[in-house]
Amino acid sequence: MVARILVPVIILTILPYWWIGKQYLFLNRRKGCLGKSFCHLSRRWLRLLWWSPAMGVIGYSGFLALERNFLPDNPVLIDIWFGVMAIFAVPQFVFAFCSFIGWLCMCIAKSGKLGRFGFRPGNQGRNWGKLVGLVLAVCAFFTFIYGFTLGFPKMKVKQLTVYVPDLPKNFDGYRIVHFSDIHLGSYYGWRRGLPQRDVDSINAQHADLICFTGDLQNVQPSELKPYIKLMQRLKAKDGVLSVLGNHDYTWYLNIDEDDKAEMEKIEAEVRQAEKNMGWRLLNNEHIVIHRGNDSIYVAGTENYEKPYRSDIGKALYGIKPGSFVMMLQHMPKQWSKTLPSAIAGNDSVKVAPQLTLSGHTHAGQVSVLGLRPSMFTPFDYGLYEREGCQLYTTSGLGGTVPIRVGATAEIAVITLRCK
């Protein structure tokens, strides 16, 4: 993970330290160092002291970048990295960015180009960016700490009633528990008990069906072994249905792409683990659920990107027009491929899924005033409706990075009603 963002991390660590040092610590030789208390230190040692945290961030990031896989085998190393970033990189970046914007406004004001806003040439005023940056830097620090400690363990049970067309009468009021992205490899130490809480909460809903929409693990199947017996406890009248997410393949393992046998062996371990849990894995296929003389179809596709294994035509093949179909897909962006207008030219597909359940985005894991990193991803969180079909994207339960701020983990309890 760190290897993929190492260059931006280096740049965005060095620039703030350079800017803060240049503007506020290391003035020109005539003025000397800032503050008499520092004057007994040579400029060389003061610079070394100032740059030490930045070099620590870069050095540790470089160390993690040497890991073979997307995440290190010991997840504590990633926690340490985010802690280091929260203390020695993020606040400095926030302060430096705001300070730079304030300085830039002062320069523009001095040139007279902001006269219409009340600024006068030669009067730069005060750099309010410093004060704003200081406040936001402190907020960023405590937000990170909160997200790792108090935010991540939070979980809510979200109740939704969804009105859908073509739902058979005997399925009116049918209750589904939808959960996703549990990322079992992220639970260790004081977080180890959270999956037990999640299983108990799901079972407490007494649902007709439980659906899981992918990302059971972080990187490798060995993460699942301690939790197989726990996941066997998930119970519903019609069982547990699941699909695979991008983390459930070998995409994040350092394996030669030509070594198909090794890739298949590892992916088979994930499928076997879900089978051992008693789950019904839907790999581009569908099943039928009966209630008296009525029935509905539940289809599921494999992952849509990285790696691409999805086959919508195969998953929906043979389903007759007028049937009610619920689709499980890990990535919500694939929903647009299953809408009536998208499947119109596909001879093997006769009906578009009236309801699709997805995960993957984690609702950004950080949401402040409605702003979240995933907001630029199509259908990233919540209930959507297009062309008479609906999609619900859940915020999921976990994440490869154990942090949550605002985007609380959830299980969704969906009650189907005839439209």
PDB file of N, CA and C in Angstrom, residues 280-337:
ATOM      1  N   ARG A 280     -23.111 -19.548   1.050  1.00  0.00           N
ATOM      2  CA  ARG A 280     -23.298 -19.917  -0.352  1.00  0.00           C
ATOM      3  C   ARG A 280     -22.687 -18.813  -1.207  1.00  0.00           C
ATOM      4  N   LEU A 281     -21.536 -19.099  -1.801  1.00  0.00           N
ATOM      5  CA  LEU A 281     -20.816 -18.124  -2.615  1.00  0.00           C
ATOM      6  C   LEU A 281     -21.366 -18.123  -4.036  1.00  0.00           C
ATOM      7  N   LEU A 282     -21.723 -16.946  -4.522  1.00  0.00           N
ATOM      8  CA  LEU A 282     -22.275 -16.797  -5.869  1.00  0.00           C
ATOM      9  C   LEU A 282     -21.195 -16.221  -6.790  1.00  0.00           C
ATOM     10  N   ASN A 283     -20.636 -17.071  -7.630  1.00  0.00           N
ATOM     11  CA  ASN A 283     -19.613 -16.651  -8.589  1.00  0.00           C
ATOM     12  C   ASN A 283     -20.217 -16.607  -9.987  1.00  0.00           C
ATOM     13  N   ASN A 284     -20.766 -15.443 -10.354  1.00  0.00           N
ATOM     14  CA  ASN A 284     -21.427 -15.275 -11.653  1.00  0.00           C
ATOM     15  C   ASN A 284     -22.536 -16.314 -11.832  1.00  0.00           C
ATOM     16  N   GLU A 285     -23.390 -16.403 -10.846  1.00  0.00           N
ATOM     17  CA  GLU A 285     -24.482 -17.382 -10.873  1.00  0.00           C
ATOM     18  C   GLU A 285     -25.639 -16.869 -10.025  1.00  0.00           C
ATOM     19  N   HIS A 286     -26.728 -17.606 -10.012  1.00  0.00           N
ATOM     20  CA  HIS A 286     -27.881 -17.202  -9.222  1.00  0.00           C
ATOM     21  C   HIS A 286     -28.534 -18.419  -8.581  1.00  0.00           C
ATOM     22  N   ILE A 287     -29.333 -18.157  -7.556  1.00  0.00           N
ATOM     23  CA  ILE A 287     -30.120 -19.213  -6.922  1.00  0.00           C
ATOM     24  C   ILE A 287     -31.565 -18.739  -6.832  1.00  0.00           C
ATOM     25  N   VAL A 288     -32.451 -19.664  -6.520  1.00  0.00           N
ATOM     26  CA  VAL A 288     -33.872 -19.357  -6.375  1.00  0.00           C
ATOM     27  C   VAL A 288     -34.271 -19.577  -4.923  1.00  0.00           C
ATOM     28  N   ILE A 289     -35.025 -18.623  -4.372  1.00  0.00           N
ATOM     29  CA  ILE A 289     -35.549 -18.742  -3.013  1.00  0.00           C
ATOM     30  C   ILE A 289     -37.066 -18.816  -3.101  1.00  0.00           C
ATOM     31  N   HIS A 290     -37.634 -19.776  -2.416  1.00  0.00           N
ATOM     32  CA  HIS A 290     -39.074 -20.030  -2.510  1.00  0.00           C
ATOM     33  C   HIS A 290     -39.785 -19.631  -1.223  1.00  0.00           C
ATOM     34  N   ARG A 291     -41.004 -19.144  -1.403  1.00  0.00           N
ATOM     35  CA  ARG A 291     -41.947 -18.923  -0.320  1.00  0.00           C
ATOM     36  C   ARG A 291     -43.301 -19.383  -0.840  1.00  0.00           C
ATOM     37  N   GLY A 292     -43.724 -20.573  -0.418  1.00  0.00           N
ATOM     38  CA  GLY A 292     -44.958 -21.128  -0.946  1.00  0.00           C
ATOM     39  C   GLY A 292     -44.836 -21.347  -2.436  1.00  0.00           C
ATOM     40  N   ASN A 293     -45.773 -20.783  -3.194  1.00  0.00           N
ATOM     41  CA  ASN A 293     -45.737 -20.908  -4.651  1.00  0.00           C
ATOM     42  C   ASN A 293     -44.948 -19.787  -5.322  1.00  0.00           C
ATOM     43  N   ASP A 294     -44.472 -18.846  -4.535  1.00  0.00           N
ATOM     44  CA  ASP A 294     -43.732 -17.713  -5.081  1.00  0.00           C
ATOM     45  C   ASP A 294     -42.226 -17.952  -4.964  1.00  0.00           C
ATOM     46  N   SER A 295     -41.482 -17.206  -5.785  1.00  0.00           N
ATOM     47  CA  SER A 295     -40.017 -17.329  -5.744  1.00  0.00           C
ATOM     48  C   SER A 295     -39.359 -16.030  -6.197  1.00  0.00           C
ATOM     49  N   ILE A 296     -38.140 -15.826  -5.720  1.00  0.00           N
ATOM     50  CA  ILE A 296     -37.312 -14.717  -6.181  1.00  0.00           C
ATOM     51  C   ILE A 296     -35.934 -15.270  -6.530  1.00  0.00           C
ATOM     52  N   TYR A 297     -35.190 -14.492  -7.306  1.00  0.00           N
ATOM     53  CA  TYR A 297     -33.833 -14.885  -7.695  1.00  0.00           C
ATOM     54  C   TYR A 297     -32.830 -13.967  -6.975  1.00  0.00           C
ATOM     55  N   VAL A 298     -31.750 -14.569  -6.526  1.00  0.00           N
ATOM     56  CA  VAL A 298     -30.629 -13.800  -5.986  1.00  0.00           C
ATOM     57  C   VAL A 298     -29.405 -14.172  -6.808  1.00  0.00           C
ATOM     58  N   ALA A 299     -28.843 -13.181  -7.498  1.00  0.00           N
ATOM     59  CA  ALA A 299     -27.674 -13.407  -8.349  1.00  0.00           C
ATOM     60  C   ALA A 299     -26.460 -12.718  -7.749  1.00  0.00           C
ATOM     61  N   GLY A 300     -25.306 -13.196  -8.131  1.00  0.00           N
ATOM     62  CA  GLY A 300     -24.076 -12.586  -7.642  1.00  0.00           C
ATOM     63  C   GLY A 300     -22.981 -12.662  -8.688  1.00  0.00           C
ATOM     64  N   THR A 301     -22.221 -11.580  -8.837  1.00  0.00           N
ATOM     65  CA  THR A 301     -21.120 -11.576  -9.793  1.00  0.00           C
ATOM     66  C   THR A 301     -19.782 -11.555  -9.053  1.00  0.00           C
ATOM     67  N   GLU A 302     -18.762 -12.007  -9.717  1.00  0.00           N
ATOM     68  CA  GLU A 302     -17.421 -11.878  -9.176  1.00  0.00           C
ATOM     69  C   GLU A 302     -16.970 -10.417  -9.303  1.00  0.00           C
ATOM     70  N   ASN A 303     -15.745 -10.145  -8.901  1.00  0.00           N
ATOM     71  CA  ASN A 303     -15.281  -8.763  -8.811  1.00  0.00           C
ATOM     72  C   ASN A 303     -15.235  -8.076 -10.173  1.00  0.00           C
ATOM     73  N   TYR A 304     -15.412  -6.752 -10.140  1.00  0.00           N
ATOM     74  CA  TYR A 304     -15.518  -5.962 -11.370  1.00  0.00           C
ATOM     75  C   TYR A 304     -14.193  -5.382 -11.839  1.00  0.00           C
ATOM     76  N   GLU A 305     -13.325  -5.032 -10.898  1.00  0.00           N
ATOM     77  CA  GLU A 305     -12.026  -4.445 -11.253  1.00  0.00           C
ATOM     78  C   GLU A 305     -10.941  -4.945 -10.300  1.00  0.00           C
ATOM     79  N   LYS A 306      -9.759  -5.168 -10.851  1.00  0.00           N
ATOM     80  CA  LYS A 306      -8.565  -5.511 -10.073  1.00  0.00           C
ATOM     81  C   LYS A 306      -8.814  -6.627  -9.072  1.00  0.00           C
ATOM     82  N   PRO A 307      -9.084  -7.835  -9.555  1.00  0.00           N
ATOM     83  CA  PRO A 307      -9.125  -8.260 -10.955  1.00  0.00           C
ATOM     84  C   PRO A 307     -10.552  -8.205 -11.528  1.00  0.00           C
ATOM     85  N   TYR A 308     -10.621  -8.247 -12.849  1.00  0.00           N
ATOM     86  CA  TYR A 308     -11.914  -8.262 -13.521  1.00  0.00           C
ATOM     87  C   TYR A 308     -12.337  -9.707 -13.757  1.00  0.00           C
ATOM     88  N   ARG A 309     -13.375 -10.142 -13.065  1.00  0.00           N
ATOM     89  CA  ARG A 309     -13.883 -11.511 -13.214  1.00  0.00           C
ATOM     90  C   ARG A 309     -15.401 -11.537 -13.428  1.00  0.00           C
ATOM     91  N   SER A 310     -16.006 -10.379 -13.464  1.00  0.00           N
ATOM     92  CA  SER A 310     -17.460 -10.306 -13.501  1.00  0.00           C
ATOM     93  C   SER A 310     -18.034 -10.760 -14.844  1.00  0.00           C
ATOM     94  N   ASP A 311     -19.161 -11.452 -14.770  1.00  0.00           N
ATOM     95  CA  ASP A 311     -19.890 -11.870 -15.975  1.00  0.00           C
ATOM     96  C   ASP A 311     -21.383 -11.759 -15.680  1.00  0.00           C
ATOM     97  N   ILE A 312     -21.956 -10.596 -15.994  1.00  0.00           N
ATOM     98  CA  ILE A 312     -23.357 -10.333 -15.692  1.00  0.00           C
ATOM     99  C   ILE A 312     -24.275 -11.264 -16.471  1.00  0.00           C
ATOM    100  N   GLY A 313     -23.942 -11.479 -17.754  1.00  0.00           N
ATOM    101  CA  GLY A 313     -24.762 -12.355 -18.588  1.00  0.00           C
ATOM    102  C   GLY A 313     -24.862 -13.754 -18.017  1.00  0.00           C
ATOM    103  N   LYS A 314     -23.748 -14.275 -17.530  1.00  0.00           N
ATOM    104  CA  LYS A 314     -23.733 -15.617 -16.943  1.00  0.00           C
ATOM    105  C   LYS A 314     -24.520 -15.653 -15.638  1.00  0.00           C
ATOM    106  N   ALA A 315     -24.398 -14.600 -14.850  1.00  0.00           N
ATOM    107  CA  ALA A 315     -25.084 -14.562 -13.556  1.00  0.00           C
ATOM    108  C   ALA A 315     -26.603 -14.504 -13.719  1.00  0.00           C
ATOM    109  N   LEU A 316     -27.074 -13.855 -14.776  1.00  0.00           N
ATOM    110  CA  LEU A 316     -28.522 -13.676 -14.968  1.00  0.00           C
ATOM    111  C   LEU A 316     -29.107 -14.587 -16.033  1.00  0.00           C
ATOM    112  N   TYR A 317     -28.292 -15.448 -16.595  1.00  0.00           N
ATOM    113  CA  TYR A 317     -28.746 -16.286 -17.707  1.00  0.00           C
ATOM    114  C   TYR A 317     -29.907 -17.193 -17.272  1.00  0.00           C
ATOM    115  N   GLY A 318     -30.941 -17.202 -18.091  1.00  0.00           N
ATOM    116  CA  GLY A 318     -32.061 -18.117 -17.863  1.00  0.00           C
ATOM    117  C   GLY A 318     -33.165 -17.576 -16.986  1.00  0.00           C
ATOM    118  N   ILE A 319     -33.002 -16.375 -16.421  1.00  0.00           N
ATOM    119  CA  ILE A 319     -34.055 -15.801 -15.581  1.00  0.00           C
ATOM    120  C   ILE A 319     -35.119 -15.178 -16.474  1.00  0.00           C
ATOM    121  N   LYS A 320     -36.362 -15.528 -16.247  1.00  0.00           N
ATOM    122  CA  LYS A 320     -37.455 -15.115 -17.133  1.00  0.00           C
ATOM    123  C   LYS A 320     -37.891 -13.687 -16.842  1.00  0.00           C
ATOM    124  N   PRO A 321     -38.348 -12.978 -17.877  1.00  0.00           N
ATOM    125  CA  PRO A 321     -38.885 -11.622 -17.685  1.00  0.00           C
ATOM    126  C   PRO A 321     -40.034 -11.642 -16.690  1.00  0.00           C
ATOM    127  N   GLY A 322     -40.119 -10.572 -15.891  1.00  0.00           N
ATOM    128  CA  GLY A 322     -41.170 -10.486 -14.892  1.00  0.00           C
ATOM    129  C   GLY A 322     -40.777 -11.054 -13.537  1.00  0.00           C
ATOM    130  N   SER A 323     -39.631 -11.710 -13.473  1.00  0.00           N
ATOM    131  CA  SER A 323     -39.157 -12.262 -12.206  1.00  0.00           C
ATOM    132  C   SER A 323     -38.526 -11.155 -11.370  1.00  0.00           C
ATOM    133  N   PHE A 324     -38.568 -11.336 -10.060  1.00  0.00           N
ATOM    134  CA  PHE A 324     -37.860 -10.401  -9.191  1.00  0.00           C
ATOM    135  C   PHE A 324     -36.439 -10.912  -8.983  1.00  0.00           C
ATOM    136  N   VAL A 325     -35.473 -10.016  -9.199  1.00  0.00           N
ATOM    137  CA  VAL A 325     -34.055 -10.384  -9.085  1.00  0.00           C
ATOM    138  C   VAL A 325     -33.343  -9.407  -8.159  1.00  0.00           C
ATOM    139  N   MET A 326     -32.631  -9.955  -7.205  1.00  0.00           N
ATOM    140  CA  MET A 326     -31.734  -9.150  -6.380  1.00  0.00           C
ATOM    141  C   MET A 326     -30.306  -9.530  -6.743  1.00  0.00           C
ATOM    142  N   MET A 327     -29.472  -8.532  -6.976  1.00  0.00           N
ATOM    143  CA  MET A 327     -28.094  -8.755  -7.401  1.00  0.00           C
ATOM    144  C   MET A 327     -27.120  -8.359  -6.291  1.00  0.00           C
ATOM    145  N   LEU A 328     -26.107  -9.198  -6.060  1.00  0.00           N
ATOM    146  CA  LEU A 328     -25.016  -8.883  -5.144  1.00  0.00           C
ATOM    147  C   LEU A 328     -23.781  -8.586  -5.975  1.00  0.00           C
ATOM    148  N   GLN A 329     -23.240  -7.387  -5.815  1.00  0.00           N
ATOM    149  CA  GLN A 329     -22.022  -6.966  -6.520  1.00  0.00           C
ATOM    150  C   GLN A 329     -21.143  -6.197  -5.559  1.00  0.00           C
ATOM    151  N   HIS A 330     -19.865  -6.483  -5.573  1.00  0.00           N
ATOM    152  CA  HIS A 330     -18.985  -5.813  -4.619  1.00  0.00           C
ATOM    153  C   HIS A 330     -18.861  -4.324  -4.917  1.00  0.00           C
ATOM    154  N   MET A 331     -18.583  -3.970  -6.166  1.00  0.00           N
ATOM    155  CA  MET A 331     -18.334  -2.567  -6.510  1.00  0.00           C
ATOM    156  C   MET A 331     -19.605  -1.905  -7.033  1.00  0.00           C
ATOM    157  N   PRO A 332     -20.050  -0.824  -6.398  1.00  0.00           N
ATOM    158  CA  PRO A 332     -21.300  -0.180  -6.829  1.00  0.00           C
ATOM    159  C   PRO A 332     -21.231   0.439  -8.225  1.00  0.00           C
ATOM    160  N   LYS A 333     -20.032   0.779  -8.697  1.00  0.00           N
ATOM    161  CA  LYS A 333     -19.921   1.383 -10.020  1.00  0.00           C
ATOM    162  C   LYS A 333     -20.417   0.431 -11.120  1.00  0.00           C
ATOM    163  N   GLN A 334     -20.453  -0.876 -10.821  1.00  0.00           N
ATOM    164  CA  GLN A 334     -20.916  -1.843 -11.815  1.00  0.00           C
ATOM    165  C   GLN A 334     -22.425  -1.801 -11.994  1.00  0.00           C
ATOM    166  N   TRP A 335     -23.125  -1.151 -11.072  1.00  0.00           N
ATOM    167  CA  TRP A 335     -24.587  -1.107 -11.145  1.00  0.00           C
ATOM    168  C   TRP A 335     -25.073  -0.557 -12.480  1.00  0.00           C
ATOM    169  N   SER A 336     -24.365   0.424 -13.021  1.00  0.00           N
ATOM    170  CA  SER A 336     -24.791   1.023 -14.287  1.00  0.00           C
ATOM    171  C   SER A 336     -24.789   0.007 -15.426  1.00  0.00           C
ATOM    172  N   LYS A 337     -24.040  -1.084 -15.276  1.00  0.00           N
ATOM    173  CA  LYS A 337     -23.985  -2.118 -16.309  1.00  0.00           C
ATOM    174  C   LYS A 337     -25.168  -3.072 -16.248  1.00  0.00           C
TER     175      LYS A 337
END
